[in-house]
Amino acid sequence: MGKIALTLALTTALSMGGMAVPIAHAAPADGEPAFRALYKEMVETDSSFDTGDCTAVTNKVAERMKAAGFPAENLHLFVPEGHPKAGALVAVYPGRDPKAKAILMLGHIDVVNARRADWTRDPFTMIEEDGYFYGRGTSDMKAQSAIWADNMIRFNQEKYKPLRTIKMALTCGEEGLYLNGAKWLTDNQRDLIDAEFALNEGGAGELDASGKPVAQTLQAAQKVVMNFAVEATNPGGHSSVPRPDNAIYSLARALDRLGQFDFPVQFIDANKGYFTRMAKVVGGETGAAMTAIVANPNDAAANAILNKSPMYHSMLRTTCVATMLSAGHAANALPQRATATVNCRVMPGVSTDEVLATLTKVVNDPEVKVTSQRAYRPSNPAPVTPKILGTAEEVSASIWPGVPVVPHMATGATDAVSLNAAGIPTYGISGLFRDTDGNGVHGLNERIRVKSVMDGRVFLYQLVKAYADQKN
């Protein structure tokens, strides 16, 4: 990566592009007005790839923390060389026991692009309306990232003395366009962010259609992204003289076999915990099928019921699907080459070689070649232990009595992929309850309930303290 641009003297970051950064000092009591101002400024500072700047966000957050009394020497701003808009912020709040491993609060501050012409409201103006905060990043994930910074401010103002050191890393690049800051920190500042475990996005509260909380998920695993090329080649020739072997037909037959294939059910702590606990929440035929599949992963009847849901189907196994095609070189010529990209979402711990061998077996054609294009290094999922899950359950029950905390495996990926691979088990939990329609995340008119943010702020403040005071 070359030299690191590191700024510890935060007074040099008082402005971005010549514009003064407004500072809001912490308010009395629990500081909600200051939190709202911090959250609003983060949302209104565009950090999308096309039109924004993550470094502007991290500088402003650092300035607010410093103005609220957080020690400047414990604030570390990084700008990776060659990526001036991909800044990251790491904050450290020392614990009482230097031998006790830290806990890390991880959050990304980049957002998906948003066009004003497409939105009902300006995506980079945070508007409170009808019980919701509207704006790009209000849900994914500047609410939680703002809560992390707010936690650090509150701990310092309270003169809280945790057993363990508490760390915070706000990074860029989770959405896939900027340099990935979480991986950059693991590669370049591993000791600074080292922790026994990290808390991240990925888990969320689930509301029913009436807005009632029904479950809170704790994401303990994520699938790994792997891409493969499936390619058929042929000498080709003139299209007026077709030959029995044809690269397009060979590829089509191979993809049809792949489309009819299901990887076997595979359980790890995260998805086993999910189906075990959600069986009682869901109930009925589906709930019974969840219980049955946990008892016997080879239960064909239960598998058939659960496979009606694309989400359940994906949570139970590795999945591979064709996503792009390329074939032929002229309308009047037999194809010499036909290629498909197959995107796989792989269960944690499964190697690229294992998936490649399975795909080759399913394709079952020596004329069709399967090769690996992209793969993350395999890493074990974060273990679902009583120390992690039990503590989350206790804190959650004090705020949402009777709402279960359910382990979960994401079918997509977050920055936990980088931290897990670096040996820092990472769990997604937020206490931010979301609507059944997904709240416009990555889409139009993104929003989150005001009550969800304020309740989540209480939850994450208490949860981090509970973890920080745990003994080994």
Short mmCIF file of C-alpha atoms in Angstrom, two decimals:
data_model
loop_
_atom_site.label_atom_id
_atom_site.label_comp_id
_atom_site.label_asym_id
_atom_site.label_seq_id
_atom_site.Cartn_x
_atom_site.Cartn_y
_atom_site.Cartn_z
CA MET A 1 0.00 0.00 0.00
CA GLY A 2 2.99 2.32 0.37
CA LYS A 3 3.26 4.91 3.09
CA ILE A 4 0.35 5.51 5.43
CA ALA A 5 -1.10 8.96 5.74
CA LEU A 6 -1.76 9.13 9.48
CA THR A 7 -3.18 12.14 11.26
CA LEU A 8 -3.24 12.31 15.02
CA ALA A 9 -3.34 16.08 15.28
CA LEU A 10 -7.05 16.36 14.59
CA THR A 11 -7.02 20.13 14.73
CA THR A 12 -5.80 20.05 11.15
CA ALA A 13 -9.10 18.55 10.05
CA LEU A 14 -11.37 21.42 11.03
CA SER A 15 -12.53 21.99 7.48
CA MET A 16 -13.18 20.07 4.31
CA GLY A 17 -13.05 21.86 0.99
CA GLY A 18 -12.89 25.20 2.75
CA MET A 19 -16.19 24.68 4.56
CA ALA A 20 -16.18 24.91 8.36
CA VAL A 21 -17.33 21.80 10.21
CA PRO A 22 -20.03 22.64 12.78
CA ILE A 23 -19.37 21.19 16.22
CA ALA A 24 -22.17 20.20 18.60
CA HIS A 25 -21.15 19.87 22.24
CA ALA A 26 -22.65 17.08 24.29
CA ALA A 27 -25.92 17.90 25.99
CA PRO A 28 -26.75 17.04 29.62
CA ALA A 29 -28.33 13.74 30.66
CA ASP A 30 -27.85 11.03 28.03
CA GLY A 31 -26.83 13.45 25.27
CA GLU A 32 -29.65 12.68 22.82
CA PRO A 33 -29.57 16.14 21.17
CA ALA A 34 -25.84 15.77 20.53
CA PHE A 35 -26.37 12.27 19.19
CA ARG A 36 -29.07 13.49 16.82
CA ALA A 37 -26.75 16.24 15.57
CA LEU A 38 -23.94 13.74 15.01
CA TYR A 39 -26.22 11.30 13.20
CA LYS A 40 -27.69 14.07 11.04
CA GLU A 41 -24.26 15.38 10.04
CA MET A 42 -23.09 11.88 9.11
CA VAL A 43 -26.15 11.29 6.91
CA GLU A 44 -25.89 14.72 5.31
CA THR A 45 -22.21 14.27 4.48
CA ASP A 46 -22.40 12.40 1.18
CA SER A 47 -20.12 9.34 1.28
CA SER A 48 -21.34 7.58 -1.86
CA PHE A 49 -18.66 6.63 -4.36
CA ASP A 50 -19.89 8.75 -7.29
CA THR A 51 -20.42 12.05 -5.51
CA GLY A 52 -19.18 11.69 -1.93
CA ASP A 53 -16.18 11.41 0.37
CA CYS A 54 -15.72 9.05 3.34
CA THR A 55 -12.75 11.07 4.62
CA ALA A 56 -15.05 14.04 5.14
CA VAL A 57 -17.24 11.87 7.39
CA THR A 58 -14.41 10.48 9.49
CA ASN A 59 -12.89 13.95 9.97
CA LYS A 60 -16.22 15.38 11.13
CA VAL A 61 -16.87 12.50 13.52
CA ALA A 62 -13.37 12.86 15.00
CA GLU A 63 -13.89 16.59 15.47
CA ARG A 64 -17.19 16.05 17.28
CA MET A 65 -15.61 13.46 19.54
CA LYS A 66 -12.71 15.76 20.32
CA ALA A 67 -15.04 18.72 20.98
CA ALA A 68 -17.00 16.53 23.39
CA GLY A 69 -13.83 15.87 25.37
CA PHE A 70 -12.60 12.58 23.92
CA PRO A 71 -8.77 12.55 24.13
CA ALA A 72 -7.17 13.47 20.82
CA GLU A 73 -4.31 11.04 21.39
CA ASN A 74 -6.80 8.17 21.31
CA LEU A 75 -8.24 9.19 17.94
CA HIS A 76 -6.46 7.85 14.86
CA LEU A 77 -7.36 9.07 11.38
CA PHE A 78 -6.05 7.11 8.39
CA VAL A 79 -6.11 7.97 4.71
CA PRO A 80 -4.64 5.08 2.66
CA GLU A 81 -2.17 6.30 0.07
CA GLY A 82 -3.77 6.72 -3.34
CA HIS A 83 -7.29 6.71 -1.87
CA PRO A 84 -7.86 10.23 -0.51
CA LYS A 85 -11.62 9.77 -0.12
CA ALA A 86 -11.46 6.41 1.70
CA GLY A 87 -10.53 7.63 5.16
CA ALA A 88 -10.97 5.55 8.31
CA LEU A 89 -11.19 6.46 12.00
CA VAL A 90 -10.07 4.26 14.90
CA ALA A 91 -10.79 5.33 18.49
CA VAL A 92 -9.50 3.61 21.62
CA TYR A 93 -11.01 3.80 25.13
CA PRO A 94 -8.61 2.09 27.55
CA GLY A 95 -9.82 -0.54 29.99
CA ARG A 96 -8.62 -1.34 33.51
CA ASP A 97 -7.01 -4.67 32.70
CA PRO A 98 -4.29 -4.50 30.03
CA LYS A 99 -4.29 -8.31 29.84
CA ALA A 100 -8.00 -8.52 28.98
CA LYS A 101 -8.56 -8.51 25.22
CA ALA A 102 -10.48 -5.57 23.80
CA ILE A 103 -13.84 -5.48 22.10
CA LEU A 104 -14.24 -3.64 18.81
CA MET A 105 -17.23 -1.68 17.49
CA LEU A 106 -17.02 -1.81 13.68
CA GLY A 107 -19.07 0.27 11.27
CA HIS A 108 -18.86 1.36 7.65
CA ILE A 109 -19.64 4.93 6.68
CA ASP A 110 -19.83 4.65 2.89
CA VAL A 111 -23.28 4.48 1.32
CA VAL A 112 -24.82 3.34 -1.97
CA ASN A 113 -25.18 6.02 -4.64
CA ALA A 114 -28.43 7.98 -4.66
CA ARG A 115 -29.81 10.33 -7.34
CA ARG A 116 -31.89 13.28 -6.17
CA ALA A 117 -34.14 13.04 -9.25
CA ASP A 118 -35.24 9.55 -8.24
CA TRP A 119 -36.01 10.27 -4.58
CA THR A 120 -39.09 11.89 -3.06
CA ARG A 121 -36.81 13.84 -0.69
CA ASP A 122 -33.18 14.94 -0.97
CA PRO A 123 -31.23 11.75 -0.13
CA PHE A 124 -28.51 13.76 1.60
CA THR A 125 -30.77 15.81 3.83
CA MET A 126 -31.93 13.88 6.89
CA ILE A 127 -35.63 14.54 7.31
CA GLU A 128 -37.73 13.44 10.28
CA GLU A 129 -41.27 12.80 9.10
CA ASP A 130 -44.17 10.62 10.28
CA GLY A 131 -42.02 8.82 12.83
CA TYR A 132 -39.16 8.04 10.42
CA PHE A 133 -35.72 9.41 9.63
CA TYR A 134 -35.34 9.65 5.84
CA GLY A 135 -32.04 9.84 3.99
CA ARG A 136 -29.36 7.72 2.36
CA GLY A 137 -27.52 5.84 5.08
CA THR A 138 -30.11 6.41 7.80
CA SER A 139 -30.48 2.64 7.99
CA ASP A 140 -27.39 1.24 6.23
CA MET A 141 -25.50 1.94 8.35
CA LYS A 142 -24.94 5.44 9.67
CA ALA A 143 -27.38 5.01 12.56
CA GLN A 144 -25.28 2.24 14.09
CA SER A 145 -22.00 3.97 13.21
CA ALA A 146 -23.26 7.16 14.87
CA ILE A 147 -24.23 5.13 17.94
CA TRP A 148 -20.70 3.70 18.11
CA ALA A 149 -19.17 7.20 18.16
CA ASP A 150 -21.83 8.38 20.61
CA ASN A 151 -20.99 5.44 22.90
CA MET A 152 -17.34 6.48 23.03
CA ILE A 153 -18.28 10.07 23.86
CA ARG A 154 -20.63 8.95 26.64
CA PHE A 155 -18.14 6.52 28.15
CA ASN A 156 -15.53 9.25 28.32
CA GLN A 157 -17.89 11.86 29.77
CA GLU A 158 -19.08 9.39 32.43
CA LYS A 159 -15.47 8.51 33.29
CA TYR A 160 -16.55 4.91 32.82
CA LYS A 161 -13.83 2.39 33.76
CA PRO A 162 -14.46 -0.80 31.76
CA LEU A 163 -12.52 -3.97 32.44
CA ARG A 164 -11.67 -4.33 28.76
CA THR A 165 -10.47 -1.73 26.32
CA ILE A 166 -13.20 -0.61 23.94
CA LYS A 167 -12.26 0.21 20.36
CA MET A 168 -14.17 1.70 17.44
CA ALA A 169 -13.34 1.50 13.74
CA LEU A 170 -15.35 3.49 11.22
CA THR A 171 -14.32 2.46 7.72
CA CYS A 172 -15.09 2.98 4.06
CA GLY A 173 -15.59 0.52 1.22
CA GLU A 174 -18.06 -2.04 2.55
CA GLU A 175 -20.44 -1.26 -0.29
CA GLY A 176 -17.80 -2.42 -2.76
CA LEU A 177 -16.53 0.62 -4.71
CA TYR A 178 -14.06 2.40 -2.44
CA LEU A 179 -10.93 0.69 -1.13
CA ASN A 180 -12.17 -1.64 1.63
CA GLY A 181 -11.12 -0.01 4.88
CA ALA A 182 -11.82 -2.99 7.14
CA LYS A 183 -9.44 -5.18 5.16
CA TRP A 184 -6.94 -2.33 4.92
CA LEU A 185 -6.90 -2.01 8.71
CA THR A 186 -6.42 -5.76 9.19
CA ASP A 187 -3.50 -5.63 6.74
CA ASN A 188 -1.90 -2.41 7.96
CA GLN A 189 -3.05 -1.68 11.52
CA ARG A 190 -3.85 -5.13 12.89
CA ASP A 191 -2.49 -4.43 16.39
CA LEU A 192 -4.48 -1.20 16.71
CA ILE A 193 -7.82 -2.91 16.01
CA ASP A 194 -6.98 -6.24 17.67
CA ALA A 195 -9.85 -7.53 19.78
CA GLU A 196 -11.30 -10.70 21.24
CA PHE A 197 -14.37 -10.07 19.08
CA ALA A 198 -16.08 -7.31 17.14
CA LEU A 199 -19.66 -6.03 16.94
CA ASN A 200 -20.89 -4.97 13.52
CA GLU A 201 -23.96 -4.53 11.37
CA GLY A 202 -25.77 -7.57 9.96
CA GLY A 203 -28.11 -8.46 12.77
CA ALA A 204 -31.31 -6.47 13.15
CA GLY A 205 -34.65 -6.47 14.85
CA GLU A 206 -37.59 -7.73 12.84
CA LEU A 207 -41.02 -6.06 12.99
CA ASP A 208 -44.24 -7.64 11.83
CA ALA A 209 -46.68 -5.89 9.51
CA SER A 210 -48.21 -4.01 12.43
CA GLY A 211 -44.85 -2.78 13.68
CA LYS A 212 -44.59 -5.21 16.60
CA PRO A 213 -41.09 -6.59 17.37
CA VAL A 214 -40.99 -10.34 16.75
CA ALA A 215 -37.28 -11.28 16.83
CA GLN A 216 -33.81 -9.84 16.95
CA THR A 217 -31.09 -11.56 14.95
CA LEU A 218 -27.46 -11.98 15.93
CA GLN A 219 -25.43 -12.54 12.80
CA ALA A 220 -22.67 -15.00 13.58
CA ALA A 221 -21.76 -16.11 10.07
CA GLN A 222 -21.79 -14.95 6.49
CA LYS A 223 -21.52 -16.79 3.27
CA VAL A 224 -18.34 -16.46 1.24
CA VAL A 225 -18.50 -15.12 -2.33
CA MET A 226 -16.86 -17.24 -5.02
CA ASN A 227 -17.11 -16.78 -8.80
CA PHE A 228 -16.49 -19.50 -11.36
CA ALA A 229 -16.26 -19.52 -15.17
CA VAL A 230 -18.02 -22.35 -16.98
CA GLU A 231 -16.70 -22.45 -20.54
CA ALA A 232 -17.30 -24.57 -23.62
CA THR A 233 -15.02 -24.27 -26.66
CA ASN A 234 -15.33 -25.57 -30.22
CA PRO A 235 -13.54 -25.28 -33.60
CA GLY A 236 -16.65 -23.56 -34.94
CA GLY A 237 -17.24 -23.06 -38.62
CA HIS A 238 -19.81 -21.65 -41.04
CA SER A 239 -23.35 -21.50 -39.69
CA SER A 240 -24.69 -22.94 -42.99
CA VAL A 241 -23.07 -26.26 -42.07
CA PRO A 242 -24.05 -26.98 -38.46
CA ARG A 243 -22.12 -29.65 -36.65
CA PRO A 244 -23.44 -31.93 -33.88
CA ASP A 245 -21.17 -30.38 -31.22
CA ASN A 246 -21.95 -26.74 -30.49
CA ALA A 247 -20.36 -24.68 -27.71
CA ILE A 248 -23.61 -22.86 -26.88
CA TYR A 249 -25.60 -26.08 -26.62
CA SER A 250 -22.89 -27.73 -24.51
CA LEU A 251 -22.86 -24.78 -22.14
CA ALA A 252 -26.67 -24.67 -22.00
CA ARG A 253 -26.86 -28.34 -21.05
CA ALA A 254 -24.19 -27.83 -18.37
CA LEU A 255 -26.04 -24.87 -16.88
CA ASP A 256 -29.33 -26.77 -16.92
CA ARG A 257 -27.73 -29.53 -14.87
CA LEU A 258 -26.37 -26.92 -12.48
CA GLY A 259 -29.79 -25.27 -12.21
CA GLN A 260 -31.37 -28.53 -11.11
CA PHE A 261 -28.69 -29.28 -8.53
CA ASP A 262 -28.94 -28.46 -4.83
CA PHE A 263 -25.99 -28.55 -2.49
CA PRO A 264 -26.79 -30.59 0.63
CA VAL A 265 -28.09 -29.00 3.83
CA GLN A 266 -25.20 -27.91 6.03
CA PHE A 267 -25.47 -26.63 9.58
CA ILE A 268 -23.14 -24.42 11.56
CA ASP A 269 -23.93 -22.67 14.86
CA ALA A 270 -25.49 -19.65 13.17
CA ASN A 271 -28.07 -21.23 10.85
CA LYS A 272 -28.79 -24.12 13.21
CA GLY A 273 -29.56 -21.61 15.96
CA TYR A 274 -31.73 -19.63 13.57
CA PHE A 275 -33.96 -22.52 12.48
CA THR A 276 -34.13 -23.89 16.02
CA ARG A 277 -35.34 -20.64 17.54
CA MET A 278 -37.40 -19.32 14.64
CA ALA A 279 -39.45 -22.55 14.55
CA LYS A 280 -41.40 -21.32 17.57
CA VAL A 281 -41.80 -17.81 16.15
CA VAL A 282 -42.97 -18.96 12.70
CA GLY A 283 -45.10 -21.91 13.82
CA GLY A 284 -47.40 -23.97 11.58
CA GLU A 285 -46.12 -26.23 8.81
CA THR A 286 -43.03 -24.11 8.21
CA GLY A 287 -42.11 -24.04 11.88
CA ALA A 288 -42.51 -27.81 12.08
CA ALA A 289 -40.28 -28.18 9.02
CA MET A 290 -37.62 -26.04 10.71
CA THR A 291 -37.63 -28.32 13.74
CA ALA A 292 -37.50 -31.40 11.53
CA ILE A 293 -34.61 -30.22 9.37
CA VAL A 294 -32.51 -29.41 12.44
CA ALA A 295 -33.17 -32.91 13.79
CA ASN A 296 -32.41 -34.53 10.44
CA PRO A 297 -30.69 -32.48 7.70
CA ASN A 298 -31.62 -35.22 5.21
CA ASP A 299 -35.38 -34.89 5.84
CA ALA A 300 -36.61 -34.50 2.26
CA ALA A 301 -40.15 -33.45 3.20
CA ALA A 302 -38.96 -30.69 5.53
CA ASN A 303 -36.41 -29.59 2.95
CA ALA A 304 -39.12 -29.30 0.29
CA ILE A 305 -41.27 -27.10 2.54
CA LEU A 306 -38.42 -24.78 3.49
CA ASN A 307 -37.16 -24.53 -0.09
CA LYS A 308 -40.38 -22.71 -1.01
CA SER A 309 -38.71 -19.70 0.59
CA PRO A 310 -35.66 -18.58 -1.44
CA MET A 311 -34.19 -17.14 1.74
CA TYR A 312 -34.55 -20.33 3.78
CA HIS A 313 -33.24 -22.35 0.82
CA SER A 314 -30.13 -20.20 0.71
CA MET A 315 -29.59 -20.20 4.48
CA LEU A 316 -29.49 -24.00 4.54
CA ARG A 317 -26.71 -24.60 2.03
CA THR A 318 -24.13 -23.33 -0.42
CA THR A 319 -25.80 -21.94 -3.55
CA CYS A 320 -24.43 -21.37 -7.06
CA VAL A 321 -26.26 -19.55 -9.84
CA ALA A 322 -25.44 -18.45 -13.38
CA THR A 323 -25.37 -14.65 -13.54
CA MET A 324 -23.75 -13.72 -16.90
CA LEU A 325 -23.40 -15.23 -20.38
CA SER A 326 -21.11 -14.58 -23.34
CA ALA A 327 -21.07 -16.63 -26.53
CA GLY A 328 -20.30 -16.52 -30.25
CA HIS A 329 -18.45 -14.05 -32.43
CA ALA A 330 -20.67 -13.60 -35.51
CA ALA A 331 -24.27 -14.15 -36.48
CA ASN A 332 -23.27 -16.39 -39.40
CA ALA A 333 -20.63 -18.44 -37.62
CA LEU A 334 -20.77 -21.42 -35.31
CA PRO A 335 -19.72 -20.40 -31.82
CA GLN A 336 -16.11 -21.10 -30.94
CA ARG A 337 -16.59 -20.19 -27.32
CA ALA A 338 -19.49 -19.93 -24.84
CA THR A 339 -18.88 -18.80 -21.26
CA ALA A 340 -21.04 -18.32 -18.18
CA THR A 341 -20.19 -16.68 -14.89
CA VAL A 342 -21.48 -18.67 -11.95
CA ASN A 343 -21.73 -16.80 -8.65
CA CYS A 344 -21.61 -18.96 -5.53
CA ARG A 345 -22.45 -18.05 -1.95
CA VAL A 346 -20.56 -20.63 0.04
CA MET A 347 -20.98 -21.88 3.59
CA PRO A 348 -18.19 -20.64 5.88
CA GLY A 349 -15.22 -23.00 6.10
CA VAL A 350 -15.79 -24.62 2.69
CA SER A 351 -12.80 -24.25 0.37
CA THR A 352 -12.73 -23.08 -3.24
CA ASP A 353 -11.38 -26.48 -4.28
CA GLU A 354 -14.38 -28.25 -2.74
CA VAL A 355 -16.86 -26.07 -4.61
CA LEU A 356 -14.89 -26.38 -7.85
CA ALA A 357 -14.89 -30.17 -7.56
CA THR A 358 -18.66 -30.23 -7.00
CA LEU A 359 -19.38 -27.95 -9.96
CA THR A 360 -17.14 -30.02 -12.23
CA LYS A 361 -18.98 -33.16 -11.16
CA VAL A 362 -22.40 -31.57 -11.75
CA VAL A 363 -21.41 -30.21 -15.19
CA ASN A 364 -20.27 -33.73 -16.07
CA ASP A 365 -18.84 -32.86 -19.48
CA PRO A 366 -15.12 -33.10 -20.35
CA GLU A 367 -15.67 -30.51 -23.09
CA VAL A 368 -16.89 -27.93 -20.56
CA LYS A 369 -14.22 -26.46 -18.30
CA VAL A 370 -14.92 -24.98 -14.86
CA THR A 371 -12.35 -22.59 -13.38
CA SER A 372 -12.23 -20.38 -10.30
CA GLN A 373 -12.34 -16.62 -10.90
CA ARG A 374 -12.70 -15.07 -7.46
CA ALA A 375 -12.69 -16.44 -3.96
CA TYR A 376 -12.15 -15.21 -0.44
CA ARG A 377 -9.86 -17.24 1.75
CA PRO A 378 -11.96 -19.62 3.88
CA SER A 379 -12.42 -18.66 7.52
CA ASN A 380 -14.30 -20.26 10.34
CA PRO A 381 -17.56 -18.57 11.38
CA ALA A 382 -17.77 -16.78 14.71
CA PRO A 383 -18.82 -19.30 17.41
CA VAL A 384 -22.20 -18.77 19.06
CA THR A 385 -21.23 -19.07 22.72
CA PRO A 386 -23.24 -18.39 25.91
CA LYS A 387 -20.84 -15.53 26.59
CA ILE A 388 -21.92 -13.81 23.37
CA LEU A 389 -25.51 -14.92 22.92
CA GLY A 390 -26.47 -15.03 26.59
CA THR A 391 -25.31 -11.48 27.23
CA ALA A 392 -27.18 -10.20 24.17
CA GLU A 393 -30.31 -12.01 25.36
CA GLU A 394 -30.13 -10.45 28.82
CA VAL A 395 -29.71 -6.90 27.54
CA SER A 396 -32.34 -7.35 24.83
CA ALA A 397 -34.89 -8.76 27.29
CA SER A 398 -34.57 -5.66 29.47
CA ILE A 399 -35.76 -3.53 26.54
CA TRP A 400 -37.94 -5.91 24.49
CA PRO A 401 -39.31 -8.54 26.91
CA GLY A 402 -40.36 -11.76 25.23
CA VAL A 403 -38.63 -10.98 21.92
CA PRO A 404 -36.12 -13.76 21.17
CA VAL A 405 -32.54 -13.18 20.07
CA VAL A 406 -31.95 -15.52 17.15
CA PRO A 407 -28.53 -16.54 15.73
CA HIS A 408 -28.37 -15.91 12.02
CA MET A 409 -26.22 -16.58 8.96
CA ALA A 410 -26.29 -13.90 6.29
CA THR A 411 -26.59 -15.02 2.69
CA GLY A 412 -24.67 -11.91 1.66
CA ALA A 413 -21.56 -10.36 3.18
CA THR A 414 -20.38 -7.43 5.32
CA ASP A 415 -16.99 -6.32 6.59
CA ALA A 416 -17.12 -9.25 9.02
CA VAL A 417 -15.60 -11.29 6.17
CA SER A 418 -12.32 -9.40 6.50
CA LEU A 419 -12.19 -9.46 10.30
CA ASN A 420 -13.13 -13.13 10.63
CA ALA A 421 -10.38 -14.01 8.16
CA ALA A 422 -7.94 -11.96 10.26
CA GLY A 423 -8.84 -13.90 13.41
CA ILE A 424 -11.27 -11.42 15.00
CA PRO A 425 -14.67 -13.17 15.39
CA THR A 426 -17.32 -10.66 14.34
CA TYR A 427 -21.00 -10.59 15.26
CA GLY A 428 -23.75 -8.52 13.69
CA ILE A 429 -26.24 -7.09 16.18
CA SER A 430 -27.84 -3.68 16.32
CA GLY A 431 -31.17 -3.52 18.16
CA LEU A 432 -32.37 -1.46 15.19
CA PHE A 433 -35.77 -2.90 14.32
CA ARG A 434 -36.73 -2.70 10.66
CA ASP A 435 -39.95 -2.91 8.67
CA THR A 436 -40.92 -5.90 6.58
CA ASP A 437 -40.22 -4.02 3.31
CA GLY A 438 -36.52 -3.52 4.05
CA ASN A 439 -36.77 0.24 4.66
CA GLY A 440 -35.40 1.19 1.23
CA VAL A 441 -31.86 -0.01 1.99
CA HIS A 442 -29.82 0.25 -1.26
CA GLY A 443 -33.00 1.54 -2.90
CA LEU A 444 -35.19 4.62 -3.01
CA ASN A 445 -36.30 6.73 -0.05
CA GLU A 446 -34.25 4.88 2.58
CA ARG A 447 -35.64 5.34 6.05
CA ILE A 448 -35.69 3.98 9.60
CA ARG A 449 -38.13 4.49 12.46
CA VAL A 450 -37.10 7.17 14.95
CA LYS A 451 -38.10 4.82 17.78
CA SER A 452 -35.89 2.09 16.30
CA VAL A 453 -32.85 4.37 16.37
CA MET A 454 -33.46 5.62 19.90
CA ASP A 455 -34.18 2.15 21.28
CA GLY A 456 -31.16 0.78 19.42
CA ARG A 457 -29.01 3.49 20.95
CA VAL A 458 -30.05 2.37 24.44
CA PHE A 459 -29.49 -1.28 23.58
CA LEU A 460 -26.03 -0.88 22.04
CA TYR A 461 -24.85 1.36 24.88
CA GLN A 462 -25.86 -1.25 27.45
CA LEU A 463 -24.63 -4.19 25.37
CA VAL A 464 -21.14 -2.79 24.83
CA LYS A 465 -20.83 -2.08 28.55
CA ALA A 466 -21.96 -5.60 29.39
CA TYR A 467 -19.37 -7.12 27.08
CA ALA A 468 -16.65 -4.70 28.22
CA ASP A 469 -17.04 -5.77 31.85
CA GLN A 470 -17.02 -9.51 31.13
CA LYS A 471 -14.20 -11.55 32.59
CA ASN A 472 -12.54 -14.25 30.53
#
